[in-house]
Amino acid sequence: MSVDLAAVRRIAHLARIGVSEAEIPHLQHEINAILAFVEALGEVDVEGVEPMTSVTPMRLPMRDDVVTDGEIAAKVLANAPLTEDGFFLVPKVIE
Amino acid sequence: MTDLTSLTLAEARDRLASRAISSRDLTAAHLAAIDRAKGLNAFVAVTAEKALAMADASDARLARGEGGPLEGLPIGVKDLYATEGVHTQACSHILDGFKPAYESTVTANLWRDGAVMLGKLNMDEFAMGSSNETSYYGPVASPWLPPNFSPTQARAALADKGKRGLMAPGGSSGGSSSAVAAHLCLAATASDTGGSIRQPAALTGIVGIKPTYGRCSRWGMVAFASSLDQAGPLARTVRDAAIMLRSMAGPDPKDSTCSPSPVPDYEASVGRSVKGLTIGVPKEYRLEGMNPEIEALWAKGAEWLRAAGATIVDVSLPNTRHALPAYYIVAPAEASSNLARYDGVRYGLREPASEIVDLYQKTRASGFGPEVRRRLMIGTYVLSAGYYDAYYLRAQKIRTLIKRDFEIAFGNGVDAILTPATPSPAFAIGAMASADPVEMYLNDVFTVTVNMAGLPGLVTPAGLSADGLPLGLQLIGRPFDEETLFALGEAIEQAAGRFSPPEAWWA
């Protein structure tokens, strides 16, 4: 499989990475090189093989459903580029 | 007086315990070495004041006879571990200025045991790379001299930010490998998603172990591919790596994939006899057009283990060739999900925009470097509607096949598997610049199977190339049997000796 220029634009948008028109042919070439590299996997017989979900056989641990953390708003916001009154600040989302 | 930076971690530990040296002197010696080695660009942040304060506290504890297993030993930390109040950016522009309000479990374990933090080490951006060239903080030079370079030529190349022509220290843990090989720290933390501990160890002539998936907590490690990422140490001897891993590993309720089983005393297995062990040599690792030096080293490694009393048998791991392509689906897919969190809102870089999607796109375009952008786009593609089954699901099935190969080999009585660590010795910085991304990916051809199967893998130096550059061998073990790897690694170290770069030409 390979991707065309429109697909590259779509992938970039899905990944929320801004790309200029000038970069797209180069990205297309690189993505197609990687897709060509993984192409051989299509020939592997995976009939009846379970996909791996956990590399080590272990049961997920359970804990009591109680609050163990919190009341640290200042710490949560400490690295934010823009805040106001204890909130993250972003451009207006809803008109 | 011996230079304090020439000690191994175990030697320094013993001298601190007997009060022959102080942690303050030991730490100050390493800080001075770091200062002289700025040109290598191994450290991205040096925490000198904190280091000396930790050293003084260690000296006080040692005086009271209360020292922990790593008391007073100065180490470096890969920039991927969250360290409270200290530079933690996974060497990405998008995490500009990030100082976590919490400490990773692995580093907290090290400080609990008395280790001293010298600073944060350079790495490939988000651990995506095999040469440390994708770091936002620039490439790291290896302390190994390029063939036919005089120290004077090398010093001139070091002054240049691009470091072109000098040897790459491998990646992604290139700051860690360079710093340990150059004696800037006694040992360092590293991390391994496809080979990022073991390939840099091989290329700089040091020891590295990626333990079994789940042996170390991933809590507080900047995530790349969560089902593959594992923490581990880089050190100059097998014993030192064993001492480090014992402190780093252990149960952690904050990581649900972290094993609850207790951590053995790995150092006790260093020097244990390997007599009677069965070592598998997988024929599928003998690649067409293989570097003859690597092939000869591999045969020599098998010979050393046979001489130490082990039995060498041929094994077959038929799905080996599928591991690297499957990895380049699974790892980017998980990365595209993990790195969705970098949005310019909660931490790090933010590019101004008047609209929210624009803010995400601009921030992520300028915050991620080209290799990270490429992998995020591949990952987004293979997870997108209509392609998930053909790529991601198929790759996860192939992963089951890869793991099954190892289970069959171990089920047939093999205790560990011996392979080369890398397809070649170190290459020069800039040498791969015009290559296809896939060529760089081939560096991980011998290491990536181990991540896909969640197994432990240890790399130990085993010889030098004709050009005088280090070469390593890899030992792959059963799940949670790191002890056998340390015993076998020590047998190789005893036979091969240790390898040091030329004296400090960079200082």
Coordinates of C-alpha atoms in Angstrom, one line a residue:
Chain A
M1 CA 0.0 0.0 0.0
S2 CA 1.1 3.6 -0.5
V3 CA -0.3 7.0 0.2
D4 CA -1.0 9.8 -2.2
L5 CA -0.7 13.5 -1.5
A6 CA -4.3 13.8 -0.3
A7 CA -3.8 11.0 2.2
V8 CA -0.7 12.7 3.6
R9 CA -2.7 15.9 4.2
R10 CA -5.5 13.8 5.9
I11 CA -3.0 12.0 8.1
A12 CA -1.3 15.3 9.1
H13 CA -4.7 16.7 10.0
L14 CA -5.6 13.6 12.0
A15 CA -2.3 13.8 13.9
R16 CA -2.9 17.5 14.4
I17 CA 0.5 18.4 12.9
G18 CA 0.6 21.5 10.7
V19 CA 2.4 20.8 7.5
S20 CA 3.0 23.2 4.6
E21 CA 2.2 22.3 1.0
A22 CA 5.9 22.3 0.2
E23 CA 6.6 19.6 2.8
I24 CA 4.0 17.2 1.6
P25 CA 5.8 15.5 -1.3
H26 CA 8.8 14.8 0.9
L27 CA 6.6 13.4 3.7
Q28 CA 4.8 11.2 1.1
H29 CA 8.1 9.8 0.0
E30 CA 9.2 9.0 3.6
I31 CA 5.9 7.5 4.6
N32 CA 5.8 5.3 1.5
A33 CA 9.4 4.1 2.2
I34 CA 8.3 3.0 5.6
L35 CA 5.1 1.4 4.2
A36 CA 7.2 -0.5 1.6
F37 CA 9.4 -1.7 4.4
V38 CA 6.4 -3.2 6.4
E39 CA 4.7 -4.5 3.2
A40 CA 6.3 -8.0 3.6
L41 CA 4.1 -8.6 6.7
G42 CA 1.2 -9.0 4.4
E43 CA 2.6 -12.4 3.4
V44 CA 2.8 -13.8 6.9
D45 CA 0.2 -16.5 7.7
V46 CA -1.6 -15.2 10.8
E47 CA -4.6 -17.4 10.4
G48 CA -5.9 -18.4 13.9
V49 CA -3.2 -16.4 15.7
E50 CA -4.3 -14.3 18.6
P51 CA -3.1 -10.7 18.6
M52 CA -0.8 -9.9 21.5
T53 CA -2.6 -7.9 24.2
S54 CA -0.1 -8.3 27.1
V55 CA 3.5 -9.4 26.6
T56 CA 3.7 -10.9 30.1
P57 CA 0.9 -13.1 31.4
M58 CA -0.3 -11.1 34.4
R59 CA -3.6 -10.2 35.8
L60 CA -4.4 -6.5 36.1
P61 CA -4.2 -5.6 39.7
M62 CA -7.3 -4.1 41.3
R63 CA -7.4 -1.6 44.1
D64 CA -10.2 0.0 46.2
D65 CA -12.2 2.5 44.2
V66 CA -11.3 5.5 46.4
V67 CA -9.8 8.9 46.0
T68 CA -6.0 8.6 46.6
D69 CA -4.8 11.9 45.1
G70 CA -6.0 15.5 44.5
E71 CA -6.1 19.0 45.9
I72 CA -3.0 19.8 44.0
A73 CA -4.3 22.3 41.5
A74 CA -1.3 24.6 41.8
K75 CA 1.0 21.7 41.0
V76 CA -1.1 20.6 38.0
L77 CA -1.1 24.2 36.6
A78 CA 2.6 24.9 37.4
N79 CA 3.9 24.1 33.9
A80 CA 1.0 25.5 31.9
P81 CA 1.9 28.1 29.3
L82 CA -1.3 30.2 30.1
T83 CA -3.6 30.0 33.1
E84 CA -6.3 32.2 34.7
D85 CA -8.0 31.8 38.1
G86 CA -6.9 28.2 38.5
F87 CA -7.8 27.1 34.9
F88 CA -5.9 26.3 31.7
L89 CA -6.4 29.1 29.2
V90 CA -7.2 28.2 25.6
P91 CA -8.6 30.1 22.6
K92 CA -12.4 30.3 22.6
V93 CA -13.8 26.9 21.6
I94 CA -17.6 27.5 21.5
E95 CA -19.0 30.4 19.6
Chain B
M1 CA 46.2 9.4 44.1
T2 CA 44.0 7.5 41.6
D3 CA 41.5 9.6 39.7
L4 CA 38.2 9.0 41.4
T5 CA 36.5 8.8 38.0
S6 CA 38.5 5.7 37.1
L7 CA 36.7 3.6 39.7
T8 CA 34.0 1.2 38.8
L9 CA 30.7 1.7 40.6
A10 CA 31.4 -1.4 42.8
E11 CA 34.9 -0.2 43.7
A12 CA 33.6 3.3 44.6
R13 CA 30.8 1.7 46.7
D14 CA 33.4 -0.4 48.6
R15 CA 35.7 2.6 49.2
L16 CA 32.8 4.7 50.4
A17 CA 31.7 2.0 52.8
S18 CA 35.2 1.7 54.2
R19 CA 35.4 5.5 54.4
A20 CA 38.6 5.5 52.2
I21 CA 36.9 8.2 50.1
S22 CA 34.0 10.6 50.6
S23 CA 31.0 11.0 48.4
R24 CA 31.7 14.7 48.2
D25 CA 35.2 14.1 46.7
L26 CA 33.8 11.4 44.4
T27 CA 30.9 13.7 43.3
A28 CA 33.1 16.7 42.8
A29 CA 35.5 14.7 40.7
H30 CA 32.7 13.7 38.4
L31 CA 31.3 17.2 38.2
A32 CA 34.8 18.4 37.2
A33 CA 34.9 15.7 34.5
I34 CA 31.5 16.8 33.2
D35 CA 32.7 20.4 33.1
R36 CA 35.8 19.4 31.0
A37 CA 33.7 17.2 28.7
K38 CA 31.1 19.9 27.7
G39 CA 32.1 19.3 24.0
L40 CA 30.7 15.8 24.1
N41 CA 27.3 17.3 24.8
A42 CA 26.3 14.3 26.9
F43 CA 24.5 16.3 29.6
V44 CA 21.6 18.6 28.9
A45 CA 21.4 19.8 32.5
V46 CA 23.9 19.5 35.3
T47 CA 22.6 19.7 38.9
A48 CA 25.8 20.5 40.6
E49 CA 24.4 22.0 43.8
K50 CA 21.9 19.3 44.3
A51 CA 24.6 16.7 43.6
L52 CA 26.9 18.1 46.3
A53 CA 24.0 18.4 48.8
M54 CA 23.1 14.8 48.1
A55 CA 26.7 13.8 48.5
D56 CA 27.0 15.5 51.9
A57 CA 23.9 13.8 53.1
S58 CA 25.3 10.5 51.9
D59 CA 28.6 11.1 53.7
A60 CA 26.6 11.9 56.9
R61 CA 24.6 8.6 56.5
L62 CA 27.8 6.7 55.8
A63 CA 29.4 8.1 58.9
R64 CA 26.4 6.9 60.9
G65 CA 26.7 3.4 59.3
E66 CA 23.3 3.9 57.6
G67 CA 24.3 3.8 53.9
G68 CA 22.0 2.3 51.3
P69 CA 23.1 0.0 48.5
L70 CA 24.1 3.0 46.3
E71 CA 25.0 5.4 49.0
G72 CA 27.0 8.3 47.7
L73 CA 27.4 7.0 44.2
P74 CA 27.1 9.8 41.5
I75 CA 25.0 8.7 38.5
G76 CA 23.4 10.4 35.4
V77 CA 19.7 10.3 34.5
K78 CA 18.3 10.1 31.0
D79 CA 16.2 13.2 30.2
L80 CA 13.2 10.9 29.8
Y81 CA 12.8 10.3 33.6
A82 CA 10.7 12.8 35.5
T83 CA 12.9 14.4 38.2
E84 CA 11.1 16.7 40.5
G85 CA 11.8 20.4 39.8
V86 CA 14.6 19.5 37.4
H87 CA 14.8 19.7 33.5
T88 CA 12.7 16.8 32.1
Q89 CA 12.0 17.2 28.4
A90 CA 12.9 13.9 26.6
C91 CA 15.1 16.3 24.6
S92 CA 12.1 17.6 22.7
H93 CA 11.3 21.3 22.0
I94 CA 7.7 20.6 22.7
L95 CA 8.5 20.1 26.4
D96 CA 10.3 23.4 26.7
G97 CA 10.7 24.5 30.3
F98 CA 9.0 21.4 31.8
K99 CA 9.9 20.8 35.4
P100 CA 7.8 18.0 36.8
A101 CA 6.1 18.3 40.2
Y102 CA 6.8 14.6 40.8
E103 CA 9.6 12.0 40.7
S104 CA 9.6 8.9 38.5
T105 CA 9.5 5.6 40.4
V106 CA 12.8 4.4 39.0
T107 CA 14.7 7.5 40.0
A108 CA 12.9 7.6 43.4
N109 CA 14.2 4.1 44.0
L110 CA 17.7 5.2 43.2
W111 CA 17.6 8.1 45.6
R112 CA 16.0 5.9 48.2
D113 CA 19.1 3.7 47.9
G114 CA 21.5 6.7 48.3
A115 CA 22.5 7.5 44.7
V116 CA 23.6 11.0 43.9
M117 CA 22.1 12.8 40.8
L118 CA 24.7 14.6 38.6
G119 CA 22.2 15.8 36.0
K120 CA 20.1 14.9 33.0
L121 CA 21.5 13.2 29.9
N122 CA 21.0 13.9 26.2
M123 CA 18.9 11.4 24.2
D124 CA 17.1 11.2 20.8
E125 CA 13.9 13.2 20.9
F126 CA 11.2 11.1 22.7
A127 CA 13.7 8.2 22.4
M128 CA 13.1 7.9 18.7
G129 CA 16.5 7.4 17.1
S130 CA 19.6 5.2 17.0
S131 CA 22.3 7.8 17.0
N132 CA 21.2 10.6 19.3
E133 CA 21.0 12.9 16.3
T134 CA 17.3 13.7 16.7
S135 CA 17.8 15.5 20.0
Y136 CA 16.6 19.1 20.1
Y137 CA 19.8 19.7 22.2
G138 CA 22.0 18.5 19.3
P139 CA 24.1 15.4 18.7
V140 CA 26.3 13.7 21.3
A141 CA 29.8 12.7 20.5
S142 CA 31.1 9.3 21.6
P143 CA 34.4 9.3 23.5
W144 CA 35.7 6.8 21.0
L145 CA 38.0 8.4 18.4
P146 CA 37.0 8.0 14.7
P147 CA 39.4 5.8 12.8
N148 CA 42.3 7.8 11.4
F149 CA 41.3 10.9 13.5
S150 CA 44.1 12.4 15.7
P151 CA 43.0 13.8 19.0
T152 CA 43.7 17.3 17.6
Q153 CA 41.3 16.7 14.7
A154 CA 38.7 15.3 17.0
R155 CA 39.0 18.2 19.3
A156 CA 38.4 20.6 16.4
A157 CA 35.3 18.6 15.3
L158 CA 34.1 18.7 18.9
A159 CA 34.1 22.5 18.9
D160 CA 31.5 22.4 16.1
K161 CA 27.9 22.1 17.2
G162 CA 27.1 19.5 14.5
K163 CA 30.0 17.3 15.7
R164 CA 30.3 15.9 12.1
G165 CA 32.8 13.2 11.6
L166 CA 32.9 12.2 15.3
M167 CA 31.5 8.8 16.2
A168 CA 27.8 8.6 17.2
P169 CA 27.3 7.0 20.7
G170 CA 24.2 5.2 19.5
G171 CA 20.7 6.0 20.5
S172 CA 18.4 6.7 21.9
S173 CA 20.3 6.6 25.2
G174 CA 23.3 8.3 23.5
G175 CA 24.0 10.9 26.3
S176 CA 23.9 8.0 28.8
S177 CA 26.3 5.8 26.8
S178 CA 28.7 8.6 26.1
A179 CA 28.8 9.8 29.7
V180 CA 29.4 6.3 31.1
A181 CA 32.0 5.4 28.5
A182 CA 33.8 8.8 29.1
H183 CA 33.7 8.3 32.9
L184 CA 31.5 11.4 33.5
C185 CA 29.3 9.3 35.8
L186 CA 29.6 5.8 37.5
A187 CA 26.5 4.6 35.7
A188 CA 23.4 6.0 34.1
T189 CA 19.7 5.3 33.7
A190 CA 18.6 4.6 30.1
S191 CA 15.5 3.2 28.5
D192 CA 14.8 0.7 25.7
T193 CA 11.9 0.4 23.3
G194 CA 13.6 -1.2 20.4
G195 CA 17.2 -1.3 21.4
S196 CA 17.9 2.1 23.0
I197 CA 19.9 0.6 25.9
R198 CA 21.7 -2.2 24.1
Q199 CA 22.7 -0.6 20.8
P200 CA 24.4 2.4 22.6
A201 CA 26.1 0.0 25.0
A202 CA 27.5 -2.0 22.1
L203 CA 28.7 1.1 20.2
T204 CA 30.5 2.6 23.2
G205 CA 32.0 -0.6 24.7
I206 CA 29.9 -0.6 27.9
V207 CA 27.3 -2.9 29.5
G208 CA 23.5 -2.4 29.2
I209 CA 20.5 -4.5 30.2
K210 CA 16.9 -4.2 29.2
P211 CA 15.1 -6.2 31.8
T212 CA 11.9 -8.2 31.3
Y213 CA 8.9 -6.0 30.5
G214 CA 7.4 -5.1 33.9
R215 CA 10.6 -5.5 35.9
C216 CA 10.9 -1.7 36.3
S217 CA 8.0 0.7 36.8
R218 CA 7.3 2.9 33.9
W219 CA 5.7 5.5 36.1
G220 CA 7.2 8.9 35.5
M221 CA 9.1 7.8 32.4
V222 CA 8.1 9.9 29.3
A223 CA 6.1 7.4 27.3
F224 CA 7.1 6.3 23.7
A225 CA 5.4 2.9 23.1
S226 CA 3.9 1.6 26.3
S227 CA 3.9 -2.1 25.5
L228 CA 7.6 -2.0 24.6
D229 CA 9.2 0.6 26.9
Q230 CA 11.4 -0.6 29.7
A231 CA 13.9 1.1 32.0
G232 CA 17.4 -0.2 32.5
P233 CA 21.0 0.8 33.4
L234 CA 24.1 1.5 31.4
A235 CA 27.4 0.8 33.3
R236 CA 31.0 0.0 32.7
T237 CA 30.9 -3.6 34.1
V238 CA 28.4 -6.4 34.3
R239 CA 28.6 -6.2 38.1
D240 CA 27.8 -2.4 38.1
A241 CA 24.8 -3.0 35.8
A242 CA 23.6 -5.7 38.2
I243 CA 23.9 -3.4 41.2
M244 CA 22.0 -0.6 39.4
L245 CA 19.2 -2.8 38.2
R246 CA 18.5 -4.2 41.6
S247 CA 17.8 -0.6 42.9
M248 CA 15.9 0.5 39.8
A249 CA 13.6 -2.5 39.6
G250 CA 10.7 -3.4 41.9
P251 CA 6.9 -3.5 42.3
D252 CA 5.0 -0.3 41.9
P253 CA 1.2 0.1 42.5
K254 CA 1.4 3.2 40.2
D255 CA 2.1 1.1 37.1
S256 CA -0.4 -1.7 36.6
T257 CA 2.0 -3.5 34.2
C258 CA 4.8 -3.6 36.8
S259 CA 5.5 -7.0 38.2
P260 CA 4.7 -7.6 41.9
S261 CA 7.5 -10.2 42.2
P262 CA 10.4 -9.4 44.5
V263 CA 13.7 -8.3 43.0
P264 CA 16.6 -10.8 43.4
D265 CA 20.1 -9.7 44.5
Y266 CA 21.4 -9.6 40.9
E267 CA 25.0 -9.0 42.0
A268 CA 25.0 -12.4 43.7
S269 CA 24.7 -14.0 40.2
V270 CA 27.8 -12.2 38.9
G271 CA 30.5 -14.7 39.0
R272 CA 28.1 -17.7 39.3
S273 CA 29.2 -20.7 37.3
V274 CA 27.7 -21.1 33.8
K275 CA 28.7 -24.7 33.7
G276 CA 25.8 -26.9 32.4
L277 CA 23.8 -24.0 30.9
T278 CA 22.5 -24.4 27.4
I279 CA 23.0 -21.5 25.1
G280 CA 21.1 -21.2 21.8
V281 CA 22.6 -19.6 18.7
P282 CA 19.7 -18.7 16.3
K283 CA 20.5 -19.2 12.7
E284 CA 18.1 -16.5 11.6
Y285 CA 20.4 -13.9 13.0
R286 CA 23.0 -14.8 10.5
L287 CA 22.0 -12.2 7.9
E288 CA 22.9 -12.2 4.3
G289 CA 26.0 -10.0 3.7
M290 CA 26.7 -9.9 7.4
N291 CA 29.7 -7.9 8.6
P292 CA 32.5 -10.6 8.9
E293 CA 33.9 -9.0 12.0
I294 CA 30.5 -9.3 13.7
E295 CA 30.2 -12.9 12.6
A296 CA 33.6 -13.7 14.0
L297 CA 32.9 -12.0 17.3
W298 CA 29.7 -14.0 17.6
A299 CA 31.6 -17.3 17.1
K300 CA 34.2 -16.2 19.6
G301 CA 31.5 -15.4 22.2
A302 CA 30.0 -18.9 21.8
E303 CA 33.5 -20.4 22.1
W304 CA 34.1 -18.4 25.4
L305 CA 30.9 -19.7 26.9
R306 CA 31.7 -23.2 25.8
A307 CA 35.1 -22.9 27.5
A308 CA 33.3 -21.7 30.6
G309 CA 31.3 -24.9 30.7
A310 CA 28.1 -24.1 28.7
T311 CA 26.7 -26.2 25.9
I312 CA 26.1 -24.4 22.6
V313 CA 23.1 -25.5 20.5
D314 CA 21.6 -24.2 17.3
V315 CA 18.1 -22.8 17.6
S316 CA 15.6 -21.5 15.2
L317 CA 13.5 -18.3 15.6
P318 CA 11.8 -18.4 12.2
N319 CA 9.8 -15.2 12.6
T320 CA 12.9 -13.0 13.4
R321 CA 12.8 -11.2 10.0
H322 CA 9.2 -10.0 10.7
A323 CA 10.1 -8.3 14.0
L324 CA 11.5 -5.0 12.7
P325 CA 8.7 -4.3 10.2
A326 CA 6.1 -5.2 12.9
Y327 CA 7.9 -3.0 15.3
Y328 CA 7.6 -0.1 12.9
I329 CA 3.8 -0.5 13.1
V330 CA 3.4 -1.2 16.8
A331 CA 5.8 1.5 18.1
P332 CA 4.6 4.4 16.0
A333 CA 1.0 3.4 16.6
E334 CA 1.4 3.6 20.4
A335 CA 3.5 6.7 20.1
S336 CA 0.8 8.5 18.1
S337 CA -1.6 7.8 20.9
N338 CA 0.9 8.6 23.8
L339 CA 2.1 11.8 22.2
A340 CA -1.4 13.1 21.6
R341 CA -1.0 14.7 25.1
Y342 CA 1.4 17.4 23.8
D343 CA -1.1 20.0 22.7
G344 CA 0.3 23.3 23.9
V345 CA -2.3 23.6 26.7
R346 CA -1.1 22.0 29.9
Y347 CA 2.7 22.1 29.7
G348 CA 5.6 22.9 27.5
L349 CA 5.7 24.8 24.3
R350 CA 2.7 26.8 23.0
E351 CA 2.5 28.5 19.6
P352 CA 0.0 31.3 19.7
A353 CA -3.2 30.9 17.6
S354 CA -6.7 32.3 17.7
E355 CA -8.4 29.0 17.2
I356 CA -7.9 25.7 19.2
V357 CA -7.1 23.2 16.3
D358 CA -4.7 25.8 14.9
L359 CA -3.1 26.0 18.3
Y360 CA -2.6 22.2 18.4
Q361 CA -1.3 22.1 14.8
K362 CA 1.1 25.0 15.1
T363 CA 2.5 23.8 18.5
R364 CA 3.0 20.2 17.3
A365 CA 4.5 21.3 14.0
S366 CA 7.2 23.4 15.7
G367 CA 7.5 21.4 18.8
F368 CA 8.3 18.0 17.3
G369 CA 11.4 17.3 15.2
P370 CA 11.2 15.5 11.8
E371 CA 11.7 12.0 13.0
V372 CA 9.0 12.3 15.7
R373 CA 6.6 13.9 13.2
R374 CA 7.3 11.1 10.7
R375 CA 6.6 8.4 13.3
L376 CA 3.5 10.1 14.6
M377 CA 2.1 10.3 11.0
I378 CA 2.8 6.6 10.4
G379 CA 1.2 5.7 13.7
T380 CA -1.8 7.8 12.9
Y381 CA -2.1 6.2 9.5
V382 CA -1.9 2.6 10.7
L383 CA -4.5 3.2 13.4
S384 CA -6.9 5.1 11.1
A385 CA -10.3 3.8 10.0
G386 CA -9.9 1.1 7.3
Y387 CA -6.2 0.3 8.0
Y388 CA -6.3 -0.9 11.6
D389 CA -6.8 -4.6 10.7
A390 CA -4.3 -4.6 7.9
Y391 CA -1.5 -3.1 9.9
Y392 CA -1.9 -2.8 13.6
L393 CA -3.9 -6.0 14.3
R394 CA -1.7 -8.0 11.9
A395 CA 1.4 -6.7 13.6
Q396 CA 0.1 -7.7 17.0
K397 CA -0.6 -11.2 15.7
I398 CA 3.0 -11.4 14.3
R399 CA 4.2 -10.3 17.8
T400 CA 2.5 -13.4 19.2
L401 CA 4.4 -15.5 16.6
I402 CA 7.7 -13.9 17.6
K403 CA 7.1 -14.5 21.2
R404 CA 6.1 -18.1 20.5
D405 CA 9.5 -18.7 18.7
F406 CA 11.3 -17.8 21.9
E407 CA 8.9 -19.9 24.1
I408 CA 9.6 -23.0 21.9
A409 CA 13.4 -22.4 22.2
F410 CA 13.2 -22.0 25.9
G411 CA 10.8 -24.9 26.2
N412 CA 13.4 -27.1 24.5
G413 CA 15.8 -26.5 27.4
V414 CA 17.7 -23.4 26.2
D415 CA 18.7 -21.2 29.1
A416 CA 19.7 -18.1 27.1
I417 CA 20.3 -17.1 23.5
L418 CA 23.5 -15.5 22.2
T419 CA 23.4 -13.0 19.3
P420 CA 25.3 -10.1 18.0
A421 CA 24.2 -6.7 19.4
T422 CA 24.4 -4.6 16.3
P423 CA 25.0 -5.2 12.6
S424 CA 28.1 -2.9 12.6
P425 CA 30.4 -0.9 14.8
A426 CA 29.6 2.8 15.5
F427 CA 29.1 5.1 12.5
A428 CA 30.0 8.8 12.3
I429 CA 27.6 11.6 13.2
G430 CA 26.0 12.8 9.9
A431 CA 26.9 9.6 8.0
M432 CA 23.2 8.6 7.8
A433 CA 21.9 12.1 7.1
S434 CA 21.0 11.4 3.4
A435 CA 19.9 7.8 4.0
D436 CA 16.4 6.6 4.0
P437 CA 14.8 6.5 7.5
V438 CA 14.6 2.7 7.1
E439 CA 18.5 2.4 6.9
M440 CA 18.8 3.9 10.4
Y441 CA 16.0 1.5 11.7
L442 CA 18.1 -1.5 10.6
N443 CA 20.4 -0.7 13.6
D444 CA 17.8 -2.4 15.8
V445 CA 17.5 -5.6 13.8
F446 CA 19.1 -7.8 16.5
T447 CA 17.6 -6.0 19.5
V448 CA 14.0 -5.3 18.6
T449 CA 12.8 -9.0 18.8
V450 CA 13.5 -8.8 22.5
N451 CA 11.1 -5.9 23.1
M452 CA 8.4 -7.5 20.9
A453 CA 8.6 -10.6 23.1
G454 CA 9.0 -8.7 26.4
L455 CA 12.2 -10.6 27.3
P456 CA 15.4 -9.5 29.1
G457 CA 18.4 -8.7 26.9
L458 CA 21.9 -7.9 28.1
V459 CA 24.7 -6.4 25.9
T460 CA 28.3 -6.7 27.0
P461 CA 31.4 -5.5 25.1
A462 CA 33.3 -8.4 23.5
G463 CA 36.0 -7.0 21.3
L464 CA 37.2 -4.2 18.9
S465 CA 36.8 -3.9 15.2
A466 CA 39.8 -3.7 12.9
D467 CA 39.3 0.1 13.1
G468 CA 39.6 0.0 16.9
L469 CA 35.9 0.5 17.6
P470 CA 34.0 -1.5 20.2
L471 CA 31.6 -4.4 19.4
G472 CA 29.1 -6.1 21.6
L473 CA 27.3 -9.3 22.1
Q474 CA 23.7 -9.8 23.2
L475 CA 22.3 -12.4 25.6
I476 CA 18.6 -13.0 25.6
G477 CA 17.0 -14.7 28.6
R478 CA 13.8 -16.2 29.8
P479 CA 11.2 -13.8 31.3
F480 CA 12.4 -12.6 34.8
D481 CA 15.7 -14.6 34.5
E482 CA 18.0 -11.6 34.5
E483 CA 20.3 -13.5 36.9
T484 CA 21.3 -16.0 34.2
L485 CA 22.2 -13.1 31.9
F486 CA 24.4 -11.5 34.5
A487 CA 26.2 -14.8 35.1
L488 CA 26.8 -15.3 31.4
G489 CA 27.7 -11.7 30.8
E490 CA 30.3 -11.9 33.5
A491 CA 31.8 -15.0 31.8
I492 CA 32.1 -13.0 28.6
E493 CA 33.6 -10.0 30.4
Q494 CA 36.1 -12.3 32.1
A495 CA 37.1 -13.8 28.7
A496 CA 37.0 -10.6 26.6
G497 CA 38.2 -8.1 29.1
R498 CA 37.0 -4.5 29.3
F499 CA 37.4 -1.8 26.6
S500 CA 38.1 1.9 27.3
P501 CA 38.2 4.7 24.8
P502 CA 41.5 6.6 24.3
E503 CA 42.4 8.9 27.2
A504 CA 40.4 12.0 27.6
W505 CA 41.1 13.7 24.3
W506 CA 37.9 15.7 24.7
A507 CA 39.0 17.4 27.9

